[in-house]
Amino acid sequence: EVQLVESGGGLVQPGGSLRLSCAASGFTFTRSWMTWVRQAPGKGLEWVANIKQDGSEEYYVDSVKGRFTISRDNAKNLLYLQMNSLRAEDTAVYYCARHPGQSFDWWGQGTLVTVSS
Amino acid sequence: QSALTQPPSASGSPGQSVTISCTGISTDVGGYSHVSWYQQYPGKAPKLIIYDANKWPSGVPDRFSGSKSGSTASLTVSGLQAEDEADYYCSSYAGNNQWLFGGGTKVTVL
């Protein structure tokens, strides 16, 4: 069974940094594009970033370019999201998801990031 | 790029059908067949229920169906059941390795 388990969320001050992790199991991680999607409290979903199977390509939504970095460790089946220069508007539940083709077919349970002083 | 447009709410009685629209533009929904739909219960992760506009992932009942015409995609839930009460989101590829979501539609079973 596919499992995606996020961790690393928490409370951080504006301007601070946080690194999220997503542990993948139940599928061949090295064959899958992976993505991060976020959801602000009471709001809709927003695609944040994705990364190719071998990590050679990564793409971001404009609002996080230059601040967030997606990466992966294929030896450990781990996906990461390094978030720097955090802003209040980055407050959200962050989900990792498997990204075959043009849809997101399996999602983790999410980890909450709160940016507040 | 702006989010795709969905009605904030939709409702129907058990057994009836409800259709949710998802409107984009020529560079996202109108330009690709890569529209997907997700069901989300409160406090839970989204679940893929339709991909490539009208295909079902394994295990999703065929009461859920999708279609697309021009820059508008639609999700129809037939034979509405109490368990279908949830939020529904559309998503589309928007070119240049970017993806957009709709604002979400809350479906209420009356």
mmCIF file of C-alpha atoms in Angstrom:
data_model
loop_
_atom_site.group_PDB
_atom_site.id
_atom_site.type_symbol
_atom_site.label_atom_id
_atom_site.label_comp_id
_atom_site.label_asym_id
_atom_site.label_seq_id
_atom_site.Cartn_x
_atom_site.Cartn_y
_atom_site.Cartn_z
ATOM 1 C CA GLU A 1 0.000 0.000 0.000
ATOM 2 C CA VAL A 2 1.268 3.457 -0.877
ATOM 3 C CA GLN A 3 2.114 5.516 2.190
ATOM 4 C CA LEU A 4 3.335 9.088 2.413
ATOM 5 C CA VAL A 5 4.102 10.483 5.854
ATOM 6 C CA GLU A 6 5.018 14.139 6.275
ATOM 7 C CA SER A 7 6.876 15.592 9.224
ATOM 8 C CA GLY A 8 8.736 18.723 10.235
ATOM 9 C CA GLY A 9 5.910 21.212 10.531
ATOM 10 C CA GLY A 10 5.562 23.597 13.443
ATOM 11 C CA LEU A 11 5.521 27.201 14.577
ATOM 12 C CA VAL A 12 8.162 29.500 13.126
ATOM 13 C CA GLN A 13 8.658 33.236 13.210
ATOM 14 C CA PRO A 14 8.412 35.367 10.073
ATOM 15 C CA GLY A 15 11.716 35.276 8.239
ATOM 16 C CA GLY A 16 12.559 31.892 9.711
ATOM 17 C CA SER A 17 13.238 28.537 8.096
ATOM 18 C CA LEU A 18 11.797 25.067 8.285
ATOM 19 C CA ARG A 19 12.457 21.791 6.490
ATOM 20 C CA LEU A 20 9.629 19.407 5.794
ATOM 21 C CA SER A 21 10.164 15.719 5.102
ATOM 22 C CA CYS A 22 7.976 13.123 3.460
ATOM 23 C CA ALA A 23 8.712 9.432 3.921
ATOM 24 C CA ALA A 24 7.478 7.301 1.047
ATOM 25 C CA SER A 25 6.762 3.577 0.988
ATOM 26 C CA GLY A 26 4.702 1.020 -0.890
ATOM 27 C CA PHE A 27 5.771 2.076 -4.375
ATOM 28 C CA THR A 28 8.905 2.581 -6.416
ATOM 29 C CA PHE A 29 9.919 6.036 -5.261
ATOM 30 C CA THR A 30 12.669 6.367 -7.847
ATOM 31 C CA ARG A 31 10.121 6.105 -10.669
ATOM 32 C CA SER A 32 7.829 8.843 -9.421
ATOM 33 C CA TRP A 33 7.663 12.582 -9.806
ATOM 34 C CA MET A 34 6.772 14.000 -6.415
ATOM 35 C CA THR A 35 5.073 17.219 -5.421
ATOM 36 C CA TRP A 36 4.180 19.470 -2.505
ATOM 37 C CA VAL A 37 0.713 21.012 -2.255
ATOM 38 C CA ARG A 38 -0.401 23.345 0.515
ATOM 39 C CA GLN A 39 -3.714 24.418 1.989
ATOM 40 C CA ALA A 40 -4.052 27.548 4.091
ATOM 41 C CA PRO A 41 -6.541 27.273 6.971
ATOM 42 C CA GLY A 42 -10.084 27.264 5.589
ATOM 43 C CA LYS A 43 -8.812 27.800 2.055
ATOM 44 C CA GLY A 44 -8.295 25.806 -1.122
ATOM 45 C CA LEU A 45 -5.385 23.785 -2.409
ATOM 46 C CA GLU A 46 -2.301 25.350 -3.966
ATOM 47 C CA TRP A 47 0.403 23.490 -5.881
ATOM 48 C CA VAL A 48 3.794 24.503 -4.510
ATOM 49 C CA ALA A 49 6.589 22.540 -6.192
ATOM 50 C CA ASN A 50 7.491 19.275 -7.835
ATOM 51 C CA ILE A 51 10.614 17.302 -8.638
ATOM 52 C CA LYS A 52 11.553 14.760 -11.275
ATOM 53 C CA GLN A 53 12.402 11.163 -10.452
ATOM 54 C CA ASP A 54 16.162 11.692 -10.430
ATOM 55 C CA GLY A 55 16.013 15.206 -8.968
ATOM 56 C CA SER A 56 17.324 16.771 -12.167
ATOM 57 C CA GLU A 57 14.295 19.019 -12.655
ATOM 58 C CA GLU A 58 12.300 21.014 -10.139
ATOM 59 C CA TYR A 59 9.544 23.556 -10.566
ATOM 60 C CA TYR A 60 7.881 26.059 -8.262
ATOM 61 C CA VAL A 61 4.867 28.295 -8.009
ATOM 62 C CA ASP A 62 5.942 31.920 -8.404
ATOM 63 C CA SER A 63 5.121 32.872 -4.814
ATOM 64 C CA VAL A 64 7.811 30.563 -3.377
ATOM 65 C CA LYS A 65 10.535 30.814 -6.022
ATOM 66 C CA GLY A 66 13.847 31.743 -4.472
ATOM 67 C CA ARG A 67 12.608 30.901 -0.964
ATOM 68 C CA PHE A 68 11.647 27.209 -1.119
ATOM 69 C CA THR A 69 13.718 24.295 -2.395
ATOM 70 C CA ILE A 70 12.355 20.844 -3.144
ATOM 71 C CA SER A 71 14.752 17.906 -3.050
ATOM 72 C CA ARG A 72 14.759 14.153 -2.629
ATOM 73 C CA ASP A 73 16.935 11.339 -1.326
ATOM 74 C CA ASN A 74 16.174 8.313 -3.470
ATOM 75 C CA ALA A 75 18.350 6.057 -1.341
ATOM 76 C CA LYS A 76 16.131 6.777 1.670
ATOM 77 C CA ASN A 77 12.797 7.277 -0.133
ATOM 78 C CA LEU A 78 12.539 10.768 1.284
ATOM 79 C CA LEU A 79 11.161 13.986 -0.186
ATOM 80 C CA TYR A 80 12.027 17.356 1.312
ATOM 81 C CA LEU A 81 10.872 20.939 1.201
ATOM 82 C CA GLN A 82 13.320 23.497 2.555
ATOM 83 C CA MET A 83 11.432 26.687 3.340
ATOM 84 C CA ASN A 84 13.348 29.907 3.986
ATOM 85 C CA SER A 85 12.287 33.521 4.519
ATOM 86 C CA LEU A 86 8.906 32.322 5.680
ATOM 87 C CA ARG A 87 5.957 34.702 5.624
ATOM 88 C CA ALA A 88 2.598 34.702 7.358
ATOM 89 C CA GLU A 89 0.966 33.780 4.057
ATOM 90 C CA ASP A 90 2.963 30.530 3.984
ATOM 91 C CA THR A 91 0.898 29.283 6.932
ATOM 92 C CA ALA A 92 -0.784 26.109 5.700
ATOM 93 C CA VAL A 93 -1.019 22.378 5.883
ATOM 94 C CA TYR A 94 1.630 21.022 3.530
ATOM 95 C CA TYR A 95 0.919 17.763 1.742
ATOM 96 C CA CYS A 96 3.332 15.650 -0.228
ATOM 97 C CA ALA A 97 1.826 13.713 -3.101
ATOM 98 C CA ARG A 98 2.868 11.269 -5.767
ATOM 99 C CA HIS A 99 2.660 12.846 -9.169
ATOM 100 C CA PRO A 100 2.352 10.401 -12.060
ATOM 101 C CA GLY A 101 1.309 12.009 -15.308
ATOM 102 C CA GLN A 102 -0.664 15.165 -14.710
ATOM 103 C CA SER A 103 -2.527 14.300 -11.523
ATOM 104 C CA PHE A 104 -1.692 13.675 -7.874
ATOM 105 C CA ASP A 105 -2.743 10.146 -7.054
ATOM 106 C CA TRP A 106 -1.624 9.537 -3.475
ATOM 107 C CA TRP A 107 -1.379 12.097 -0.686
ATOM 108 C CA GLY A 108 0.106 12.151 2.775
ATOM 109 C CA GLN A 109 -1.866 13.283 5.817
ATOM 110 C CA GLY A 110 -0.184 16.687 5.828
ATOM 111 C CA THR A 111 1.918 18.680 8.269
ATOM 112 C CA LEU A 112 0.933 22.096 9.602
ATOM 113 C CA VAL A 113 3.280 25.043 9.234
ATOM 114 C CA THR A 114 2.385 28.169 11.187
ATOM 115 C CA VAL A 115 4.325 31.373 10.558
ATOM 116 C CA SER A 116 3.673 33.832 13.349
ATOM 117 C CA SER A 117 5.487 35.987 15.849
ATOM 118 C CA GLN B 1 -1.856 32.560 -13.075
ATOM 119 C CA SER B 2 -5.213 32.604 -11.300
ATOM 120 C CA ALA B 3 -6.950 29.734 -9.605
ATOM 121 C CA LEU B 4 -9.571 27.876 -11.574
ATOM 122 C CA THR B 5 -13.153 28.971 -10.894
ATOM 123 C CA GLN B 6 -15.544 26.662 -9.072
ATOM 124 C CA PRO B 7 -18.899 27.442 -7.452
ATOM 125 C CA PRO B 8 -18.471 27.634 -3.690
ATOM 126 C CA SER B 9 -21.326 25.263 -3.006
ATOM 127 C CA ALA B 10 -23.644 22.696 -4.555
ATOM 128 C CA SER B 11 -26.308 20.467 -3.101
ATOM 129 C CA GLY B 12 -28.707 17.688 -3.882
ATOM 130 C CA SER B 13 -30.954 15.137 -2.263
ATOM 131 C CA PRO B 14 -29.958 11.495 -1.895
ATOM 132 C CA GLY B 15 -30.259 9.687 -5.201
ATOM 133 C CA GLN B 16 -30.117 12.868 -7.249
ATOM 134 C CA SER B 17 -27.197 14.130 -9.326
ATOM 135 C CA VAL B 18 -25.066 17.169 -8.733
ATOM 136 C CA THR B 19 -22.670 18.735 -11.234
ATOM 137 C CA ILE B 20 -19.744 20.978 -10.354
ATOM 138 C CA SER B 21 -18.069 23.187 -12.927
ATOM 139 C CA CYS B 22 -14.425 24.175 -13.142
ATOM 140 C CA THR B 23 -13.679 27.087 -15.438
ATOM 141 C CA GLY B 24 -10.262 28.072 -16.669
ATOM 142 C CA ILE B 25 -8.778 29.634 -19.761
ATOM 143 C CA SER B 26 -7.163 28.511 -22.989
ATOM 144 C CA THR B 27 -3.748 28.086 -21.375
ATOM 145 C CA ASP B 28 -4.893 25.699 -18.677
ATOM 146 C CA VAL B 29 -8.207 23.791 -18.796
ATOM 147 C CA GLY B 30 -8.806 24.808 -22.405
ATOM 148 C CA GLY B 31 -5.352 23.830 -23.569
ATOM 149 C CA TYR B 32 -4.950 20.377 -22.069
ATOM 150 C CA SER B 33 -6.968 17.285 -21.232
ATOM 151 C CA HIS B 34 -5.136 17.015 -17.911
ATOM 152 C CA VAL B 35 -7.959 17.973 -15.535
ATOM 153 C CA SER B 36 -8.264 16.033 -12.318
ATOM 154 C CA TRP B 37 -10.756 16.110 -9.457
ATOM 155 C CA TYR B 38 -10.213 15.533 -5.753
ATOM 156 C CA GLN B 39 -12.552 14.779 -2.865
ATOM 157 C CA GLN B 40 -11.616 16.075 0.572
ATOM 158 C CA TYR B 41 -13.308 15.454 3.892
ATOM 159 C CA PRO B 42 -12.731 17.948 6.727
ATOM 160 C CA GLY B 43 -9.340 17.463 8.306
ATOM 161 C CA LYS B 44 -8.355 14.782 5.802
ATOM 162 C CA ALA B 45 -6.076 14.614 2.798
ATOM 163 C CA PRO B 46 -7.525 15.016 -0.689
ATOM 164 C CA LYS B 47 -8.288 11.876 -2.691
ATOM 165 C CA LEU B 48 -8.026 11.618 -6.463
ATOM 166 C CA ILE B 49 -11.382 10.664 -8.006
ATOM 167 C CA ILE B 50 -11.008 11.666 -11.680
ATOM 168 C CA TYR B 51 -7.911 12.205 -13.823
ATOM 169 C CA ASP B 52 -7.321 13.230 -17.415
ATOM 170 C CA ALA B 53 -10.780 14.816 -17.405
ATOM 171 C CA ASN B 54 -12.798 11.599 -17.472
ATOM 172 C CA LYS B 55 -10.804 8.610 -16.196
ATOM 173 C CA TRP B 56 -11.300 6.776 -12.915
ATOM 174 C CA PRO B 57 -8.504 5.664 -10.627
ATOM 175 C CA SER B 58 -8.884 2.133 -9.362
ATOM 176 C CA GLY B 59 -11.492 1.831 -6.622
ATOM 177 C CA VAL B 60 -13.439 4.996 -7.387
ATOM 178 C CA PRO B 61 -17.131 4.291 -8.039
ATOM 179 C CA ASP B 62 -18.465 5.184 -11.461
ATOM 180 C CA ARG B 63 -21.071 7.405 -9.790
ATOM 181 C CA PHE B 64 -18.353 10.014 -10.225
ATOM 182 C CA SER B 65 -17.849 11.117 -13.807
ATOM 183 C CA GLY B 66 -15.910 13.877 -15.463
ATOM 184 C CA SER B 67 -16.095 15.772 -18.721
ATOM 185 C CA LYS B 68 -14.540 18.768 -20.407
ATOM 186 C CA SER B 69 -15.686 21.182 -23.053
ATOM 187 C CA GLY B 70 -13.483 24.040 -24.073
ATOM 188 C CA SER B 71 -12.173 25.774 -20.971
ATOM 189 C CA THR B 72 -14.723 24.278 -18.604
ATOM 190 C CA ALA B 73 -14.496 20.902 -16.939
ATOM 191 C CA SER B 74 -17.282 19.294 -14.959
ATOM 192 C CA LEU B 75 -17.650 16.666 -12.279
ATOM 193 C CA THR B 76 -20.978 14.900 -11.914
ATOM 194 C CA VAL B 77 -21.887 12.850 -8.883
ATOM 195 C CA SER B 78 -24.821 10.601 -9.704
ATOM 196 C CA GLY B 79 -26.979 8.749 -7.206
ATOM 197 C CA LEU B 80 -25.892 11.117 -4.451
ATOM 198 C CA GLN B 81 -25.135 9.452 -1.130
ATOM 199 C CA ALA B 82 -24.607 10.899 2.338
ATOM 200 C CA GLU B 83 -20.917 9.942 2.156
ATOM 201 C CA ASP B 84 -20.489 12.206 -0.881
ATOM 202 C CA GLU B 85 -20.811 15.268 1.341
ATOM 203 C CA ALA B 86 -17.326 16.762 1.084
ATOM 204 C CA ASP B 87 -15.253 19.430 -0.603
ATOM 205 C CA TYR B 88 -14.318 18.888 -4.229
ATOM 206 C CA TYR B 89 -11.393 20.483 -6.029
ATOM 207 C CA CYS B 90 -10.442 20.511 -9.681
ATOM 208 C CA SER B 91 -6.895 20.807 -10.930
ATOM 209 C CA SER B 92 -5.383 21.435 -14.327
ATOM 210 C CA TYR B 93 -1.976 21.490 -15.898
ATOM 211 C CA ALA B 94 -1.274 25.091 -16.883
ATOM 212 C CA GLY B 95 1.815 24.722 -19.051
ATOM 213 C CA ASN B 96 5.415 25.562 -18.189
ATOM 214 C CA ASN B 97 5.407 22.882 -15.489
ATOM 215 C CA GLN B 98 2.775 24.653 -13.427
ATOM 216 C CA TRP B 99 -0.440 23.285 -11.936
ATOM 217 C CA LEU B 100 -3.539 25.120 -10.809
ATOM 218 C CA PHE B 101 -6.340 24.169 -8.445
ATOM 219 C CA GLY B 102 -9.866 25.484 -8.241
ATOM 220 C CA GLY B 103 -11.135 27.217 -5.137
ATOM 221 C CA GLY B 104 -13.176 24.195 -4.129
ATOM 222 C CA THR B 105 -16.874 23.354 -3.989
ATOM 223 C CA LYS B 106 -18.631 22.188 -0.857
ATOM 224 C CA VAL B 107 -21.222 19.553 -1.711
ATOM 225 C CA THR B 108 -24.090 19.178 0.718
ATOM 226 C CA VAL B 109 -26.431 16.197 0.689
ATOM 227 C CA LEU B 110 -29.819 17.499 1.749
#
